PDB file of C-alpha atoms and ligand atoms in Angstrom:
ATOM      1  CA  UNK A 247      25.042  -6.953 -51.787  1.00 92.00           C
ATOM      2  CA  UNK A 248      21.662  -6.337 -50.102  1.00 96.00           C
ATOM      3  CA  UNK A 249      21.109  -2.670 -49.286  1.00 96.00           C
ATOM      4  CA  UNK A 250      17.956  -3.174 -47.187  1.00 97.00           C
ATOM      5  CA  UNK A 251      14.789  -5.237 -46.871  1.00 98.00           C
ATOM      6  CA  UNK A 252      12.303  -3.560 -49.219  1.00 98.00           C
ATOM      7  CA  UNK A 253       9.075  -5.491 -48.634  1.00 98.00           C
ATOM      8  CA  UNK A 254       7.486  -8.750 -47.563  1.00 98.00           C
ATOM      9  CA  UNK A 255       5.102 -10.300 -50.100  1.00 98.00           C
ATOM     10  CA  UNK A 256       1.928 -11.937 -48.801  1.00 98.00           C
ATOM     11  CA  UNK A 257      -0.407 -13.937 -51.057  1.00 98.00           C
ATOM     12  CA  UNK A 258      -4.119 -13.549 -50.353  1.00 98.00           C
ATOM     13  CA  UNK A 259      -7.380 -14.791 -51.846  1.00 97.00           C
ATOM     14  CA  UNK A 260      -9.135 -11.415 -51.926  1.00 98.00           C
ATOM     15  CA  UNK A 261      -7.030  -8.283 -52.338  1.00 98.00           C
ATOM     16  CA  UNK A 262      -9.756  -5.832 -51.300  1.00 98.00           C
ATOM     17  CA  UNK A 263     -10.672  -7.789 -48.169  1.00 98.00           C
ATOM     18  CA  UNK A 264      -7.017  -8.088 -47.126  1.00 98.00           C
ATOM     19  CA  UNK A 265      -6.417  -4.363 -47.696  1.00 98.00           C
ATOM     20  CA  UNK A 266      -9.354  -3.654 -45.385  1.00 98.00           C
ATOM     21  CA  UNK A 267      -7.981  -5.999 -42.712  1.00 98.00           C
ATOM     22  CA  UNK A 268      -4.470  -4.564 -42.829  1.00 98.00           C
ATOM     23  CA  UNK A 269      -5.631  -0.931 -42.959  1.00 98.00           C
ATOM     24  CA  UNK A 270      -8.780  -0.848 -40.813  1.00 98.00           C
ATOM     25  CA  UNK A 271      -7.794  -3.418 -38.208  1.00 98.00           C
ATOM     26  CA  UNK A 272      -4.008  -3.441 -38.259  1.00 97.00           C
ATOM     27  CA  UNK A 273      -3.454   0.244 -38.982  1.00 97.00           C
ATOM     28  CA  UNK A 274      -1.376  -0.036 -42.157  1.00 98.00           C
ATOM     29  CA  UNK A 275      -1.611   2.733 -44.770  1.00 98.00           C
ATOM     30  CA  UNK A 276      -2.374   1.938 -48.413  1.00 98.00           C
ATOM     31  CA  UNK A 277       0.472   3.277 -50.585  1.00 98.00           C
ATOM     32  CA  UNK A 278      -0.519   1.955 -54.002  1.00 97.00           C
ATOM     33  CA  UNK A 279      -2.607  -0.634 -55.733  1.00 97.00           C
ATOM     34  CA  UNK A 280      -1.350  -2.044 -59.036  1.00 97.00           C
ATOM     35  CA  UNK A 281      -2.139  -4.668 -61.607  1.00 96.00           C
ATOM     36  CA  UNK A 282       0.892  -6.638 -62.839  1.00 93.00           C
ATOM     37  CA  UNK A 283      -0.407  -8.489 -65.889  1.00 92.00           C
ATOM     38  CA  UNK A 284       2.994  -9.970 -66.762  1.00 90.00           C
ATOM     39  CA  UNK A 285       2.963 -11.677 -63.368  1.00 91.00           C
ATOM     40  CA  UNK A 286      -0.768 -12.497 -63.574  1.00 95.00           C
ATOM     41  CA  UNK A 287      -1.324 -10.804 -60.198  1.00 96.00           C
ATOM     42  CA  UNK A 288      -2.741  -7.633 -58.708  1.00 97.00           C
ATOM     43  CA  UNK A 289      -0.947  -6.170 -55.723  1.00 98.00           C
ATOM     44  CA  UNK A 290      -1.220  -3.523 -53.035  1.00 98.00           C
ATOM     45  CA  UNK A 291       1.728  -1.951 -51.208  1.00 98.00           C
ATOM     46  CA  UNK A 292       1.033  -0.906 -47.610  1.00 98.00           C
ATOM     47  CA  UNK A 293       3.122   1.036 -45.107  1.00 98.00           C
ATOM     48  CA  UNK A 294       3.366  -0.508 -41.652  1.00 95.00           C
ATOM     49  CA  UNK A 295       5.601   2.153 -40.170  1.00 95.00           C
ATOM     50  CA  UNK A 296       9.100   2.179 -41.700  1.00 93.00           C
ATOM     51  CA  UNK A 297       8.234  -1.136 -43.359  1.00 96.00           C
ATOM     52  CA  UNK A 298       6.268  -2.209 -46.423  1.00 98.00           C
ATOM     53  CA  UNK A 299       4.184  -5.225 -47.234  1.00 98.00           C
ATOM     54  CA  UNK A 300       2.936  -6.274 -50.647  1.00 98.00           C
ATOM     55  CA  UNK A 301      -0.437  -8.020 -50.683  1.00 98.00           C
ATOM     56  CA  UNK A 302      -0.708 -10.140 -53.814  1.00 98.00           C
ATOM     57  CA  UNK A 303      -3.719 -11.853 -55.351  1.00 98.00           C
ATOM     58  CA  UNK A 304      -3.529 -14.041 -58.475  1.00 98.00           C
ATOM     59  CA  UNK A 305      -5.662 -12.910 -61.442  1.00 97.00           C
ATOM     60  CA  UNK A 306      -5.710 -16.353 -63.021  1.00 95.00           C
ATOM     61  CA  UNK A 307      -5.355 -20.023 -62.034  1.00 94.00           C
ATOM     62  CA  UNK A 308      -2.161 -20.895 -63.963  1.00 93.00           C
ATOM     63  CA  UNK A 309       0.541 -18.750 -62.309  1.00 94.00           C
ATOM     64  CA  UNK A 310       2.988 -19.841 -59.624  1.00 95.00           C
ATOM     65  CA  UNK A 311       1.172 -17.472 -57.283  1.00 97.00           C
ATOM     66  CA  UNK A 312      -2.155 -19.194 -57.993  1.00 98.00           C
ATOM     67  CA  UNK A 313      -0.520 -22.573 -57.347  1.00 97.00           C
ATOM     68  CA  UNK A 314       0.989 -21.239 -54.122  1.00 98.00           C
ATOM     69  CA  UNK A 315      -2.473 -20.168 -52.990  1.00 98.00           C
ATOM     70  CA  UNK A 316      -4.103 -23.450 -54.047  1.00 97.00           C
ATOM     71  CA  UNK A 317      -1.414 -25.625 -52.451  1.00 97.00           C
ATOM     72  CA  UNK A 318      -0.419 -23.652 -49.366  1.00 97.00           C
ATOM     73  CA  UNK A 319      -3.219 -21.173 -48.781  1.00 98.00           C
ATOM     74  CA  UNK A 320      -2.739 -17.529 -47.845  1.00 98.00           C
ATOM     75  CA  UNK A 321       0.572 -16.538 -46.326  1.00 98.00           C
ATOM     76  CA  UNK A 322       4.043 -15.114 -46.590  1.00 98.00           C
ATOM     77  CA  UNK A 323       5.221 -15.559 -50.174  1.00 98.00           C
ATOM     78  CA  UNK A 324       8.566 -13.763 -50.572  1.00 98.00           C
ATOM     79  CA  UNK A 325      11.003 -11.331 -49.044  1.00 98.00           C
ATOM     80  CA  UNK A 326      12.331  -8.554 -51.269  1.00 98.00           C
ATOM     81  CA  UNK A 327      15.760  -7.019 -50.815  1.00 98.00           C
ATOM     82  CA  UNK A 328      16.931  -3.874 -52.539  1.00 98.00           C
ATOM     83  CA  UNK A 329      20.228  -4.093 -54.408  1.00 98.00           C
ATOM     84  CA  UNK A 330      22.212  -1.351 -56.112  1.00 97.00           C
ATOM     85  CA  UNK A 331      23.089  -3.382 -59.197  1.00 98.00           C
ATOM     86  CA  UNK A 332      20.778  -6.300 -59.937  1.00 98.00           C
ATOM     87  CA  UNK A 333      22.815  -7.629 -62.862  1.00 98.00           C
ATOM     88  CA  UNK A 334      25.941  -7.791 -60.703  1.00 98.00           C
ATOM     89  CA  UNK A 335      23.991  -9.326 -57.812  1.00 98.00           C
ATOM     90  CA  UNK A 336      22.551 -12.065 -60.048  1.00 98.00           C
ATOM     91  CA  UNK A 337      25.993 -12.820 -61.447  1.00 98.00           C
ATOM     92  CA  UNK A 338      27.439 -13.118 -57.945  1.00 98.00           C
ATOM     93  CA  UNK A 339      24.608 -15.343 -56.722  1.00 98.00           C
ATOM     94  CA  UNK A 340      24.927 -17.546 -59.793  1.00 97.00           C
ATOM     95  CA  UNK A 341      28.704 -17.841 -59.248  1.00 98.00           C
ATOM     96  CA  UNK A 342      27.968 -18.875 -55.661  1.00 98.00           C
ATOM     97  CA  UNK A 343      25.786 -21.678 -57.018  1.00 97.00           C
ATOM     98  CA  UNK A 344      22.354 -20.387 -56.019  1.00 97.00           C
ATOM     99  CA  UNK A 345      19.418 -21.623 -58.113  1.00 98.00           C
ATOM    100  CA  UNK A 346      17.866 -18.572 -59.782  1.00 98.00           C
ATOM    101  CA  UNK A 347      14.382 -18.272 -61.207  1.00 98.00           C
ATOM    102  CA  UNK A 348      15.496 -15.252 -63.229  1.00 97.00           C
ATOM    103  CA  UNK A 349      19.006 -15.130 -64.679  1.00 94.00           C
ATOM    104  CA  UNK A 350      18.153 -11.731 -66.134  1.00 97.00           C
ATOM    105  CA  UNK A 351      15.991  -9.147 -64.415  1.00 97.00           C
ATOM    106  CA  UNK A 352      12.430  -8.324 -65.419  1.00 96.00           C
ATOM    107  CA  UNK A 353      10.342  -5.210 -64.958  1.00 93.00           C
ATOM    108  CA  UNK A 354       8.675  -4.991 -61.561  1.00 92.00           C
ATOM    109  CA  UNK A 355       6.491  -2.325 -60.021  1.00 90.00           C
ATOM    110  CA  UNK A 356       9.258  -0.152 -58.609  1.00 94.00           C
ATOM    111  CA  UNK A 357      12.181  -1.171 -60.778  1.00 96.00           C
ATOM    112  CA  UNK A 358      13.970  -4.238 -62.079  1.00 97.00           C
ATOM    113  CA  UNK A 359      13.295  -7.467 -60.176  1.00 97.00           C
ATOM    114  CA  UNK A 360      14.574 -11.024 -60.174  1.00 98.00           C
ATOM    115  CA  UNK A 361      13.731 -14.025 -58.028  1.00 98.00           C
ATOM    116  CA  UNK A 362      15.915 -16.645 -56.334  1.00 98.00           C
ATOM    117  CA  UNK A 363      14.258 -20.062 -56.165  1.00 98.00           C
ATOM    118  CA  UNK A 364      12.707 -20.730 -52.753  1.00 98.00           C
ATOM    119  CA  UNK A 365      14.497 -24.071 -52.531  1.00 97.00           C
ATOM    120  CA  UNK A 366      17.833 -22.237 -52.740  1.00 97.00           C
ATOM    121  CA  UNK A 367      17.153 -20.307 -49.544  1.00 97.00           C
ATOM    122  CA  UNK A 368      15.656 -22.966 -47.279  1.00 98.00           C
ATOM    123  CA  UNK A 369      12.066 -22.463 -48.317  1.00 98.00           C
ATOM    124  CA  UNK A 370      11.962 -18.673 -48.575  1.00 98.00           C
ATOM    125  CA  UNK A 371      11.655 -17.047 -51.980  1.00 98.00           C
ATOM    126  CA  UNK A 372      13.933 -14.013 -52.248  1.00 98.00           C
ATOM    127  CA  UNK A 373      13.195 -11.176 -54.642  1.00 98.00           C
ATOM    128  CA  UNK A 374      15.931  -8.740 -55.670  1.00 98.00           C
ATOM    129  CA  UNK A 375      14.900  -5.188 -56.544  1.00 98.00           C
ATOM    130  CA  UNK A 376      16.960  -2.478 -58.237  1.00 98.00           C
ATOM    131  CA  UNK A 377      14.820   0.606 -57.786  1.00 96.00           C
ATOM    132  CA  UNK A 378      14.333   2.870 -60.794  1.00 92.00           C
ATOM    133  CA  UNK A 379      15.760   5.692 -58.706  1.00 76.00           C
ATOM    134  CA  UNK A 380      19.030   3.725 -58.663  1.00 58.00           C
ATOM    135  CA  UNK A 381      19.002   2.870 -62.371  1.00 51.00           C
ATOM    136  CA  UNK A 382      22.537   2.881 -63.844  1.00 46.00           C
TER     137      UNK A 382
HETATM  138  C1  LIG B1329       6.892  -7.967 -60.356  1.00 91.20           C
HETATM  139  C2  LIG B1329       6.136  -7.682 -59.085  1.00 91.20           C
HETATM  140  C3  LIG B1329       6.973  -8.097 -57.915  1.00 91.20           C
HETATM  141  C4  LIG B1329       7.226  -6.837 -57.063  1.00 91.20           C
HETATM  142  O1  LIG B1329       7.335  -5.773 -57.709  1.00 91.20           O
HETATM  143  O2  LIG B1329       7.377  -6.915 -55.844  1.00 91.20           O
HETATM  144  C5  LIG B1329       6.358  -9.246 -57.141  1.00 91.20           C
HETATM  145  O3  LIG B1329       6.680  -9.509 -56.008  1.00 91.20           O
HETATM  146  S1  LIG B1329       5.231 -10.267 -58.031  1.00 91.20           S
HETATM  147  C6  LIG B1329       5.210 -11.821 -57.030  1.00 91.20           C
HETATM  148  C7  LIG B1329       4.710 -12.985 -57.870  1.00 91.20           C
HETATM  149  N1  LIG B1329       5.737 -13.420 -58.812  1.00 91.20           N
HETATM  150  C8  LIG B1329       6.502 -14.512 -58.558  1.00 91.20           C
HETATM  151  O4  LIG B1329       6.375 -15.198 -57.569  1.00 91.20           O
HETATM  152  C9  LIG B1329       7.540 -14.840 -59.626  1.00 91.20           C
HETATM  153  C10 LIG B1329       8.503 -15.932 -59.152  1.00 91.20           C
HETATM  154  N2  LIG B1329       7.811 -17.173 -58.856  1.00 91.20           N
HETATM  155  C11 LIG B1329       7.886 -18.250 -59.727  1.00 91.20           C
HETATM  156  O5  LIG B1329       8.511 -18.196 -60.773  1.00 91.20           O
HETATM  157  C12 LIG B1329       7.163 -19.519 -59.304  1.00 91.20           C
HETATM  158  O6  LIG B1329       6.116 -19.183 -58.416  1.00 91.20           O
HETATM  159  C13 LIG B1329       8.105 -20.580 -58.615  1.00 91.20           C
HETATM  160  C14 LIG B1329       8.654 -20.060 -57.298  1.00 91.20           C
HETATM  161  C15 LIG B1329       9.238 -20.951 -59.572  1.00 91.20           C
HETATM  162  C16 LIG B1329       7.309 -21.816 -58.298  1.00 91.20           C
HETATM  163  O7  LIG B1329       6.712 -22.200 -59.513  1.00 91.20           O
HETATM  164  P1  LIG B1329       6.452 -23.760 -59.789  1.00 91.20           P
HETATM  165  O8  LIG B1329       7.724 -24.493 -59.581  1.00 91.20           O
HETATM  166  O9  LIG B1329       5.769 -23.906 -61.107  1.00 91.20           O
HETATM  167  O10 LIG B1329       5.375 -24.020 -58.676  1.00 91.20           O
HETATM  168  P2  LIG B1329       5.206 -25.186 -57.672  1.00 91.20           P
HETATM  169  O11 LIG B1329       3.940 -24.908 -56.988  1.00 91.20           O
HETATM  170  O12 LIG B1329       5.372 -26.493 -58.380  1.00 91.20           O
HETATM  171  O13 LIG B1329       6.408 -25.007 -56.584  1.00 91.20           O
HETATM  172  C17 LIG B1329       7.574 -25.768 -56.623  1.00 91.20           C
HETATM  173  C18 LIG B1329       8.060 -25.931 -55.190  1.00 91.20           C
HETATM  174  O14 LIG B1329       8.397 -24.622 -54.659  1.00 91.20           O
HETATM  175  C19 LIG B1329       7.584 -24.335 -53.520  1.00 91.20           C
HETATM  176  N3  LIG B1329       7.232 -22.926 -53.595  1.00 91.20           N
HETATM  177  C20 LIG B1329       6.588 -22.293 -54.607  1.00 91.20           C
HETATM  178  N4  LIG B1329       6.461 -20.964 -54.344  1.00 91.20           N
HETATM  179  C21 LIG B1329       7.031 -20.789 -53.127  1.00 91.20           C
HETATM  180  C22 LIG B1329       7.234 -19.646 -52.288  1.00 91.20           C
HETATM  181  N5  LIG B1329       6.797 -18.407 -52.677  1.00 91.20           N
HETATM  182  N6  LIG B1329       7.872 -19.791 -51.101  1.00 91.20           N
HETATM  183  C23 LIG B1329       8.306 -21.030 -50.704  1.00 91.20           C
HETATM  184  N7  LIG B1329       8.173 -22.175 -51.445  1.00 91.20           N
HETATM  185  C24 LIG B1329       7.534 -22.031 -52.642  1.00 91.20           C
HETATM  186  C25 LIG B1329       6.361 -25.226 -53.650  1.00 91.20           C
HETATM  187  O15 LIG B1329       5.798 -25.451 -52.373  1.00 91.20           O
HETATM  188  C26 LIG B1329       6.990 -26.475 -54.234  1.00 91.20           C
HETATM  189  O16 LIG B1329       7.676 -27.129 -53.215  1.00 91.20           O
HETATM  190  P3  LIG B1329       7.474 -28.726 -53.003  1.00 91.20           P
HETATM  191  O17 LIG B1329       6.001 -28.921 -52.796  1.00 91.20           O
HETATM  192  O18 LIG B1329       8.332 -29.065 -51.826  1.00 91.20           O
HETATM  193  O19 LIG B1329       7.947 -29.334 -54.314  1.00 91.20           O
HETATM  194 CO1   CO B1330       7.472  -8.368 -54.366  1.00 91.20          CO
END
Protein backbone atom coordinates (compact mmCIF):
# COMPACT_ATOMS: atom_id res chain seq x y z
CA UNK A 1 0.00 0.00 0.00
CA UNK A 2 2.62 2.61 0.98
CA UNK A 3 5.01 3.39 -1.88
CA UNK A 4 7.47 5.47 0.18
CA UNK A 5 7.73 7.96 3.03
CA UNK A 6 7.05 11.34 1.42
CA UNK A 7 7.62 13.81 4.26
CA UNK A 8 7.62 14.40 7.99
CA UNK A 9 5.41 17.27 9.18
CA UNK A 10 6.70 19.48 11.99
CA UNK A 11 4.53 22.13 13.66
CA UNK A 12 6.30 25.36 14.60
CA UNK A 13 5.36 28.71 16.12
CA UNK A 14 7.16 30.87 13.56
CA UNK A 15 7.55 29.55 10.02
CA UNK A 16 10.20 32.07 8.94
CA UNK A 17 12.35 31.50 12.03
CA UNK A 18 12.15 27.71 11.62
CA UNK A 19 13.05 27.93 7.92
CA UNK A 20 16.14 29.92 8.90
CA UNK A 21 17.12 27.34 11.54
CA UNK A 22 16.67 24.37 9.22
CA UNK A 23 18.38 26.04 6.25
CA UNK A 24 21.12 28.19 7.80
CA UNK A 25 22.05 25.96 10.72
CA UNK A 26 20.99 22.48 9.65
CA UNK A 27 21.75 22.79 5.95
CA UNK A 28 18.31 21.97 4.53
CA UNK A 29 17.26 23.54 1.21
CA UNK A 30 13.97 25.42 0.89
CA UNK A 31 11.88 23.78 -1.85
CA UNK A 32 8.62 25.71 -1.56
CA UNK A 33 6.60 27.85 0.75
CA UNK A 34 2.80 27.66 0.53
CA UNK A 35 -0.31 28.90 2.22
CA UNK A 36 -3.01 26.25 2.71
CA UNK A 37 -6.09 28.25 3.69
CA UNK A 38 -8.37 25.20 3.76
CA UNK A 39 -6.12 23.76 6.47
CA UNK A 40 -5.65 27.15 8.18
CA UNK A 41 -1.86 26.71 7.98
CA UNK A 42 1.13 27.97 6.04
CA UNK A 43 3.86 25.48 5.25
CA UNK A 44 7.37 25.17 3.88
CA UNK A 45 8.82 22.04 2.27
CA UNK A 46 12.57 21.56 2.76
CA UNK A 47 15.00 19.04 1.29
CA UNK A 48 17.29 17.34 3.79
CA UNK A 49 19.09 15.16 1.28
CA UNK A 50 16.83 12.49 -0.25
CA UNK A 51 14.24 13.37 2.40
CA UNK A 52 11.66 16.11 2.86
CA UNK A 53 10.25 17.86 5.87
CA UNK A 54 7.19 20.07 5.99
CA UNK A 55 7.33 22.93 8.50
CA UNK A 56 3.80 23.97 9.40
CA UNK A 57 2.56 27.03 11.25
CA UNK A 58 -1.12 27.64 12.09
CA UNK A 59 -2.66 30.84 10.66
CA UNK A 60 -5.45 30.92 13.21
CA UNK A 61 -6.21 29.68 16.74
CA UNK A 62 -9.11 27.29 15.97
CA UNK A 63 -7.50 24.54 13.85
CA UNK A 64 -6.28 21.16 15.06
CA UNK A 65 -2.77 22.36 14.25
CA UNK A 66 -3.21 25.41 16.49
CA UNK A 67 -4.50 23.16 19.28
CA UNK A 68 -1.54 20.82 18.76
CA UNK A 69 0.81 23.77 19.16
CA UNK A 70 -1.04 25.15 22.20
CA UNK A 71 -1.27 21.77 23.94
CA UNK A 72 1.96 20.06 22.95
CA UNK A 73 4.25 22.81 21.72
CA UNK A 74 6.45 22.59 18.64
CA UNK A 75 7.30 19.14 17.34
CA UNK A 76 6.73 16.26 15.00
CA UNK A 77 3.12 16.38 13.84
CA UNK A 78 2.63 13.71 11.15
CA UNK A 79 4.32 11.29 8.81
CA UNK A 80 3.18 11.29 5.18
CA UNK A 81 3.30 8.20 3.00
CA UNK A 82 2.80 8.21 -0.74
CA UNK A 83 0.20 5.81 -2.11
CA UNK A 84 -0.67 5.01 -5.71
CA UNK A 85 -4.43 4.99 -5.19
CA UNK A 86 -5.67 6.94 -2.18
CA UNK A 87 -9.31 5.90 -2.57
CA UNK A 88 -8.34 2.23 -2.56
CA UNK A 89 -5.94 2.76 0.36
CA UNK A 90 -8.64 4.46 2.45
CA UNK A 91 -11.09 1.68 1.68
CA UNK A 92 -8.56 -0.95 2.74
CA UNK A 93 -7.67 0.88 5.95
CA UNK A 94 -11.34 1.35 6.78
CA UNK A 95 -12.00 -2.37 6.17
CA UNK A 96 -9.11 -3.13 8.53
CA UNK A 97 -10.88 -1.06 11.20
CA UNK A 98 -8.55 1.94 11.34
CA UNK A 99 -10.10 5.20 12.56
CA UNK A 100 -9.87 7.70 9.69
CA UNK A 101 -10.05 11.46 9.91
CA UNK A 102 -10.84 11.62 6.20
CA UNK A 103 -12.99 8.92 4.60
CA UNK A 104 -12.61 10.74 1.30
CA UNK A 105 -9.47 12.51 0.18
CA UNK A 106 -9.04 16.28 0.10
CA UNK A 107 -6.79 18.51 -1.95
CA UNK A 108 -3.30 18.87 -0.51
CA UNK A 109 -0.27 20.74 -1.76
CA UNK A 110 1.13 18.02 -4.00
CA UNK A 111 -1.97 15.94 -4.65
CA UNK A 112 -4.85 14.29 -2.85
CA UNK A 113 -4.36 13.74 0.88
CA UNK A 114 -6.18 12.02 3.71
CA UNK A 115 -5.34 11.57 7.38
CA UNK A 116 -5.54 8.56 9.69
CA UNK A 117 -6.38 9.50 13.28
CA UNK A 118 -3.28 9.61 15.48
CA UNK A 119 -4.95 7.37 18.05
CA UNK A 120 -5.26 4.65 15.40
CA UNK A 121 -1.50 4.43 14.96
CA UNK A 122 -0.24 4.60 18.54
CA UNK A 123 0.03 8.36 18.74
CA UNK A 124 1.41 9.12 15.28
CA UNK A 125 -0.79 10.87 12.74
CA UNK A 126 -0.37 9.33 9.29
CA UNK A 127 -1.07 11.29 6.14
CA UNK A 128 -1.68 9.51 2.83
CA UNK A 129 -0.69 11.31 -0.36
CA UNK A 130 -1.58 10.43 -3.95
CA UNK A 131 0.67 12.71 -5.96
CA UNK A 132 -0.87 14.58 -8.88
CA UNK A 133 1.74 12.95 -11.10
CA UNK A 134 0.08 9.62 -10.24
CA UNK A 135 -3.49 10.84 -10.74
CA UNK A 136 -5.71 8.11 -12.25
C1 LIG B 1 -3.01 19.63 3.07
C2 LIG B 1 -1.59 19.92 3.46
C3 LIG B 1 -0.97 18.67 4.00
C4 LIG B 1 0.23 18.32 3.09
O1 LIG B 1 0.08 18.61 1.89
O2 LIG B 1 1.22 17.73 3.54
C5 LIG B 1 -0.61 18.78 5.47
O3 LIG B 1 0.18 18.04 6.00
S1 LIG B 1 -1.51 19.98 6.40
C6 LIG B 1 -1.28 19.41 8.14
C7 LIG B 1 -2.36 19.99 9.03
N1 LIG B 1 -3.63 19.31 8.81
C8 LIG B 1 -4.07 18.35 9.66
O4 LIG B 1 -3.46 18.01 10.65
C9 LIG B 1 -5.41 17.73 9.30
C10 LIG B 1 -5.71 16.50 10.17
N2 LIG B 1 -5.79 16.85 11.58
C11 LIG B 1 -7.01 16.92 12.22
O5 LIG B 1 -8.07 16.73 11.64
C12 LIG B 1 -6.98 17.24 13.71
O6 LIG B 1 -5.79 17.94 14.01
C13 LIG B 1 -7.08 15.97 14.63
C14 LIG B 1 -5.86 15.07 14.46
C15 LIG B 1 -8.37 15.21 14.32
C16 LIG B 1 -7.10 16.40 16.07
O7 LIG B 1 -8.16 17.33 16.17
P1 LIG B 1 -8.98 17.43 17.54
O8 LIG B 1 -9.44 16.07 17.91
O9 LIG B 1 -10.00 18.50 17.41
O10 LIG B 1 -7.83 17.98 18.46
P2 LIG B 1 -7.40 17.60 19.90
O11 LIG B 1 -6.35 18.57 20.24
O12 LIG B 1 -8.60 17.50 20.78
O13 LIG B 1 -6.70 16.13 19.77
C17 LIG B 1 -7.36 14.96 20.11
C18 LIG B 1 -6.32 13.97 20.62
O14 LIG B 1 -5.40 13.67 19.53
C19 LIG B 1 -4.07 14.06 19.89
N3 LIG B 1 -3.46 14.62 18.70
C20 LIG B 1 -3.90 15.68 17.97
N4 LIG B 1 -3.09 15.90 16.90
C21 LIG B 1 -2.11 14.97 17.00
C22 LIG B 1 -0.96 14.66 16.21
N5 LIG B 1 -0.66 15.39 15.09
N6 LIG B 1 -0.16 13.62 16.57
C23 LIG B 1 -0.44 12.89 17.69
N7 LIG B 1 -1.53 13.10 18.50
C24 LIG B 1 -2.34 14.14 18.14
C25 LIG B 1 -4.23 15.10 20.99
O15 LIG B 1 -3.06 15.13 21.79
C26 LIG B 1 -5.43 14.53 21.73
O16 LIG B 1 -5.00 13.44 22.47
P3 LIG B 1 -5.42 13.31 24.04
O17 LIG B 1 -4.93 14.56 24.70
O18 LIG B 1 -4.77 12.04 24.50
O19 LIG B 1 -6.94 13.25 24.00
CO1 LIG C 1 1.87 16.90 5.32
